[in-house]
Each structure stands twice: as structure tokens, then as C-alpha cells.
Amino acid sequence: MARVGFVGLGVMGAPMAGHLLSAGHSVSVWNRTPGKADSLVEKGAKMAPNLASLAENSDVIISCVGRSEDVDQVVSAMADCAAAGTLFIDQSTIEPAMARSLARRLAEKGLRFVDAPVTGGSMGAQNGALTIFCGGSEADVIEAIEIMAPYTKRAERVGEVGAGQMMKLANQVAVGGALVGLCESLAFAAKVGLDVEQAHSMIGGGAGGSWAFQNYGPKLLASDWSPGFSVKNQTKDFGYCESAAADLGLEIPMTALVNELLKRLADAGREEDTTAALYDVYLDRL
Ligand code: NAP
């Protein structure tokens, strides 16, 4: 079993680190807000006093934080302290260019990097059933996939470093379509006077159904906007999709539209709400 260091114990990271512990790995954890590590420490994780110490005592370092600059910050703080050959696995959704830049900088220090963004949401993290898009050398990805196995439903190499993030962005384009399909459909049903629960059940079980209908639908019906995948993270990802598309002169109008609608929630101070709160934009309940 490897000595795994885990950085970022948010909605996704905490349950992922928990699965590593349950699988028998020796897990050190670090979180910017220390209280979030408590329940993992009770289950046997070691609390690292800082990132340098976590890096010194880990063979594999997994990060699941926020944006490109957050990953840059935490990885940079560890790069000088990790032993040569240490494998960095980043599971955050960030810009492919940042993943490539981190890999280059780590390689100069004899360190290895795999970008391994995930999909499957908070439920996938809790149930250990994430799909993981891996970018890196074949040998590094094989090693990363073995480590991540306790919380994986499906993990595959999709190309060199950065390709994992590109696949994740393609995934987010599809997620955006499913989300807007759910919210626009049920808001339409509500506005024309239909029973929304019945609409959710009947439409969700037919050709209009989707993962979003099954998983976000019940939250939407209960006006439960707890995380989930936050508006903050979704607009971050859509921004990355739009800039990757713009670099190629590619139009992704649906993604731009959903991003625009979600930004209305963010402007109303609802960045931490789960994305199904998009329903409230349609119902004018900001
Ligand atoms: P979250 O609940 O907001 O947690 C983010 C974590 O990152 C927190 O532990 C936070 O520390 C830490 N963090 C952020 N910036 C940091 C920095 N500069 N330095 C140190 N720590 C920092 O987010 P999440 O939902 O777990 O998402 C994490 C990543 O996974 C994101 O890239 C997201 O896009 C991706 N993702 C999320 C989901 C989902 O359904 N939630 C699904 C797929 C992918 P604090 O506790 O101190 O704030």
C-alpha cells in the first residue's frame, strides 16, 4: 500500500480520501480550512501540519481543489519537498494548459504528473463510483488508476497530460445541455400549469430523461440547493470550455448560454448553490 497525501477535502476530496483509507492506504491529509480534516483523522488519516510535510511523507500526492490557480498554488508549494519520482495526481477540473505547465515544471524536478479530472458528482465520490479521464504517460496512468481504484467506476487513459482535462471539458459541455434540458423542461411544465412532480416522473422515465433528471430532479423538486456541484465550479468549467473552444475558433453556443444563465445565480450571491438552482432563474426566483 502506498503512502498517499491528499490535498483538498471539499465535497469531492473528503469522500475520495475516505475511500483510500478504507482500502488500507496510509493517508496524510491537508486542507486549507483545517476543521474539514477532522472526520478523516478520526478514521485514521494523519493530519499534515503543512503542504511541505505532506509532500515529504508521500509517494503519491492527490489534489482535488478548485481552479487552475489553486492547483498551481498547492502543487508549487510541494514541488521542492517531494522525493524524486513522486507521482502527482490532480483531480480538480482546470485548464489543460495549466496541467501541461505543471507537468513540465514537475518533470524538471524529477517528479511525475497525471491529470485525472472526475465526473459522477458528489454522489459518485461518496459511492466510490467516479469516471476518471486520465492524461499522462502510460506507466504513470497505470499507477494512478491503481491508486484511485477505491473510488473509481471507470478510469481510462485518454492521451498525454492535458488530454484528461480536455475530455472533462467535453463532458461538461454535455452536462450543461442535460442541466438546461431538465430546468427548462420542468420550468415550462410549471408555468403552463402542469404537476411538476408528475412531469419529472413521466418525462424522466422516457426519451427526455437523463442523469440530470434522476439525480438533480429530486433536489430541484425539494428546492434543495445544497452541494452538489456548485454554480461556482460549473461556471469555472464553462469558462474553460469557452476559452478552449475560442482557441480553436470553435463555437459552443449552448454552453455559452447555460453559462450566461448560471451567472445570473452567481450575481445574485448564489455561487455555492448546486447547479440545479438554475430552475430558479427560469421561475424568476433569484
Ligand atoms: P469544494 O467543495 O469547493 O472544495 C474545494 C476544496 O479545495 C476545499 O477543500 C478548499 O479548501 C480547497 N481549495 C480551494 N482553493 C484552494 C487553494 N488555493 N489552496 C488550498 N486549498 C484550496 O469543491 P469540490 O466540489 O470538492 O470540487 C473540487 C474540484 O473537483 C473542482 O475543481 C471541481 O470543479 C471538481 N469537481 C467537482 C464535482 C462536484 O460534483 N462537486 C464533480 C466533478 C469535479 P477550503 O476548505 O479551505 O475552502
mmCIF file of N, CA and C and ligand atoms in Angstrom, residues 8-13 30-33 36 64-66 70 73-74 91-93 118-119 121-122 168 228-229 232-233 236-237, ligand 1:
data_model
loop_
_atom_site.group_PDB
_atom_site.id
_atom_site.type_symbol
_atom_site.label_atom_id
_atom_site.label_comp_id
_atom_site.label_asym_id
_atom_site.label_seq_id
_atom_site.Cartn_x
_atom_site.Cartn_y
_atom_site.Cartn_z
ATOM 1 N N GLY A 8 -7.092 18.942 -0.257
ATOM 2 C CA GLY A 8 -8.400 19.452 -0.700
ATOM 3 C C GLY A 8 -9.515 18.516 -0.283
ATOM 4 N N LEU A 9 -10.095 18.816 0.875
ATOM 5 C CA LEU A 9 -11.103 17.902 1.441
ATOM 6 C C LEU A 9 -12.485 18.537 1.351
ATOM 7 N N GLY A 10 -12.844 18.935 0.136
ATOM 8 C CA GLY A 10 -14.150 19.540 -0.082
ATOM 9 C C GLY A 10 -15.199 18.474 -0.354
ATOM 10 N N VAL A 11 -16.232 18.879 -1.059
ATOM 11 C CA VAL A 11 -17.352 17.988 -1.391
ATOM 12 C C VAL A 11 -16.837 16.692 -2.038
ATOM 13 N N MET A 12 -15.843 16.818 -2.912
ATOM 14 C CA MET A 12 -15.317 15.645 -3.625
ATOM 15 C C MET A 12 -14.153 14.994 -2.875
ATOM 16 N N GLY A 13 -13.200 15.827 -2.458
ATOM 17 C CA GLY A 13 -11.959 15.292 -1.906
ATOM 18 C C GLY A 13 -12.158 14.486 -0.628
ATOM 19 N N TRP A 30 -4.314 17.246 4.054
ATOM 20 C CA TRP A 30 -4.128 18.664 4.369
ATOM 21 C C TRP A 30 -5.275 19.422 3.731
ATOM 22 N N ASN A 31 -5.865 20.322 4.490
ATOM 23 C CA ASN A 31 -6.905 21.189 3.942
ATOM 24 C C ASN A 31 -6.666 22.609 4.436
ATOM 25 N N ARG A 32 -6.896 23.566 3.533
ATOM 26 C CA ARG A 32 -6.656 24.977 3.883
ATOM 27 C C ARG A 32 -7.448 25.367 5.136
ATOM 28 N N THR A 33 -8.704 24.926 5.213
ATOM 29 C CA THR A 33 -9.512 25.133 6.421
ATOM 30 C C THR A 33 -9.397 23.847 7.231
ATOM 31 N N LYS A 36 -11.999 20.709 8.304
ATOM 32 C CA LYS A 36 -12.601 19.749 7.377
ATOM 33 C C LYS A 36 -11.887 18.399 7.390
ATOM 34 N N CYS A 64 -7.389 17.782 -5.062
ATOM 35 C CA CYS A 64 -8.740 17.990 -5.581
ATOM 36 C C CYS A 64 -9.193 19.322 -5.003
ATOM 37 N N VAL A 65 -8.765 20.410 -5.647
ATOM 38 C CA VAL A 65 -9.050 21.733 -5.098
ATOM 39 C C VAL A 65 -10.034 22.471 -6.007
ATOM 40 N N GLY A 66 -9.679 23.647 -6.529
ATOM 41 C CA GLY A 66 -10.698 24.411 -7.236
ATOM 42 C C GLY A 66 -10.314 24.727 -8.663
ATOM 43 N N ASP A 70 -5.482 27.628 -8.078
ATOM 44 C CA ASP A 70 -5.434 26.935 -6.782
ATOM 45 C C ASP A 70 -4.517 25.708 -6.875
ATOM 46 N N GLN A 73 -0.989 26.810 -6.995
ATOM 47 C CA GLN A 73 -0.502 27.197 -5.657
ATOM 48 C C GLN A 73 -0.094 25.978 -4.829
ATOM 49 N N VAL A 74 -0.994 24.985 -4.735
ATOM 50 C CA VAL A 74 -0.696 23.869 -3.830
ATOM 51 C C VAL A 74 0.425 22.988 -4.392
ATOM 52 N N GLN A 91 -6.948 15.940 -9.499
ATOM 53 C CA GLN A 91 -8.317 15.530 -9.843
ATOM 54 C C GLN A 91 -9.258 16.735 -9.953
ATOM 55 N N SER A 92 -8.719 17.940 -9.791
ATOM 56 C CA SER A 92 -9.517 19.145 -9.972
ATOM 57 C C SER A 92 -9.815 19.297 -11.463
ATOM 58 N N THR A 93 -10.816 20.110 -11.783
ATOM 59 C CA THR A 93 -11.033 20.458 -13.190
ATOM 60 C C THR A 93 -10.346 21.793 -13.429
ATOM 61 N N VAL A 118 -12.500 14.238 -12.708
ATOM 62 C CA VAL A 118 -13.513 13.202 -12.464
ATOM 63 C C VAL A 118 -14.895 13.685 -12.883
ATOM 64 N N THR A 119 -15.784 12.732 -13.101
ATOM 65 C CA THR A 119 -17.201 13.049 -13.232
ATOM 66 C C THR A 119 -18.002 11.986 -12.484
ATOM 67 N N GLY A 121 -20.141 13.434 -9.861
ATOM 68 C CA GLY A 121 -20.723 14.280 -8.836
ATOM 69 C C GLY A 121 -20.413 13.839 -7.422
ATOM 70 N N SER A 122 -21.010 14.561 -6.482
ATOM 71 C CA SER A 122 -20.749 14.267 -5.070
ATOM 72 C C SER A 122 -21.225 12.856 -4.738
ATOM 73 N N LYS A 168 -12.626 16.104 -19.918
ATOM 74 C CA LYS A 168 -13.526 16.600 -18.880
ATOM 75 C C LYS A 168 -14.316 17.815 -19.400
ATOM 76 N N GLY A 228 -23.799 18.636 -3.842
ATOM 77 C CA GLY A 228 -23.724 19.092 -5.154
ATOM 78 C C GLY A 228 -22.505 19.733 -5.836
ATOM 79 N N PHE A 229 -22.788 19.944 -7.082
ATOM 80 C CA PHE A 229 -21.846 20.626 -7.941
ATOM 81 C C PHE A 229 -22.257 22.089 -7.954
ATOM 82 N N LYS A 232 -20.490 27.946 -8.725
ATOM 83 C CA LYS A 232 -19.116 28.465 -8.822
ATOM 84 C C LYS A 232 -18.241 27.534 -9.671
ATOM 85 N N ASN A 233 -18.312 26.235 -9.388
ATOM 86 C CA ASN A 233 -17.474 25.296 -10.139
ATOM 87 C C ASN A 233 -17.960 25.106 -11.574
ATOM 88 N N LYS A 236 -16.941 28.083 -13.621
ATOM 89 C CA LYS A 236 -15.485 27.940 -13.847
ATOM 90 C C LYS A 236 -15.245 27.005 -15.040
ATOM 91 N N ASP A 237 -15.881 25.841 -15.006
ATOM 92 C CA ASP A 237 -15.647 24.847 -16.067
ATOM 93 C C ASP A 237 -16.121 25.361 -17.423
HETATM 94 P P1 NAP B 1 -15.264 22.384 -2.837
HETATM 95 O O1 NAP B 1 -16.239 21.608 -2.040
HETATM 96 O O2 NAP B 1 -15.439 23.852 -3.003
HETATM 97 O O3 NAP B 1 -13.815 22.078 -2.231
HETATM 98 C C1 NAP B 1 -12.672 22.703 -2.723
HETATM 99 C C2 NAP B 1 -11.501 22.300 -1.866
HETATM 100 O O4 NAP B 1 -10.319 22.880 -2.388
HETATM 101 C C3 NAP B 1 -11.621 22.770 -0.418
HETATM 102 O O5 NAP B 1 -11.030 21.794 0.397
HETATM 103 C C4 NAP B 1 -10.794 24.058 -0.439
HETATM 104 O O6 NAP B 1 -10.259 24.396 0.825
HETATM 105 C C5 NAP B 1 -9.683 23.652 -1.384
HETATM 106 N N1 NAP B 1 -9.042 24.808 -2.018
HETATM 107 C C6 NAP B 1 -9.555 25.636 -2.957
HETATM 108 N N2 NAP B 1 -8.644 26.558 -3.309
HETATM 109 C C7 NAP B 1 -7.543 26.311 -2.584
HETATM 110 C C8 NAP B 1 -6.269 26.920 -2.509
HETATM 111 N N3 NAP B 1 -5.933 27.973 -3.257
HETATM 112 N N4 NAP B 1 -5.365 26.407 -1.644
HETATM 113 C C9 NAP B 1 -5.675 25.337 -0.873
HETATM 114 N N5 NAP B 1 -6.865 24.716 -0.898
HETATM 115 C C10 NAP B 1 -7.788 25.204 -1.755
HETATM 116 O O7 NAP B 1 -15.142 21.827 -4.326
HETATM 117 P P2 NAP B 1 -15.446 20.364 -4.863
HETATM 118 O O8 NAP B 1 -16.857 20.320 -5.306
HETATM 119 O O9 NAP B 1 -14.897 19.352 -3.944
HETATM 120 O O10 NAP B 1 -14.568 20.413 -6.208
HETATM 121 C C11 NAP B 1 -13.165 20.210 -6.205
HETATM 122 C C12 NAP B 1 -12.704 20.067 -7.651
HETATM 123 O O11 NAP B 1 -13.367 18.945 -8.244
HETATM 124 C C13 NAP B 1 -13.033 21.284 -8.524
HETATM 125 O O12 NAP B 1 -12.020 21.514 -9.444
HETATM 126 C C14 NAP B 1 -14.320 20.867 -9.200
HETATM 127 O O13 NAP B 1 -14.520 21.537 -10.421
HETATM 128 C C15 NAP B 1 -14.100 19.371 -9.382
HETATM 129 N N6 NAP B 1 -15.332 18.559 -9.470
HETATM 130 C C16 NAP B 1 -16.362 18.730 -8.599
HETATM 131 C C17 NAP B 1 -17.506 17.919 -8.727
HETATM 132 C C18 NAP B 1 -18.712 18.059 -7.804
HETATM 133 O O14 NAP B 1 -19.774 17.473 -8.106
HETATM 134 N N7 NAP B 1 -18.628 18.762 -6.692
HETATM 135 C C19 NAP B 1 -17.594 16.970 -9.734
HETATM 136 C C20 NAP B 1 -16.509 16.816 -10.585
HETATM 137 C C21 NAP B 1 -15.376 17.618 -10.451
HETATM 138 P P3 NAP B 1 -11.169 25.143 1.935
HETATM 139 O O15 NAP B 1 -11.898 24.051 2.656
HETATM 140 O O16 NAP B 1 -10.211 25.863 2.771
HETATM 141 O O17 NAP B 1 -12.097 26.059 1.183
#
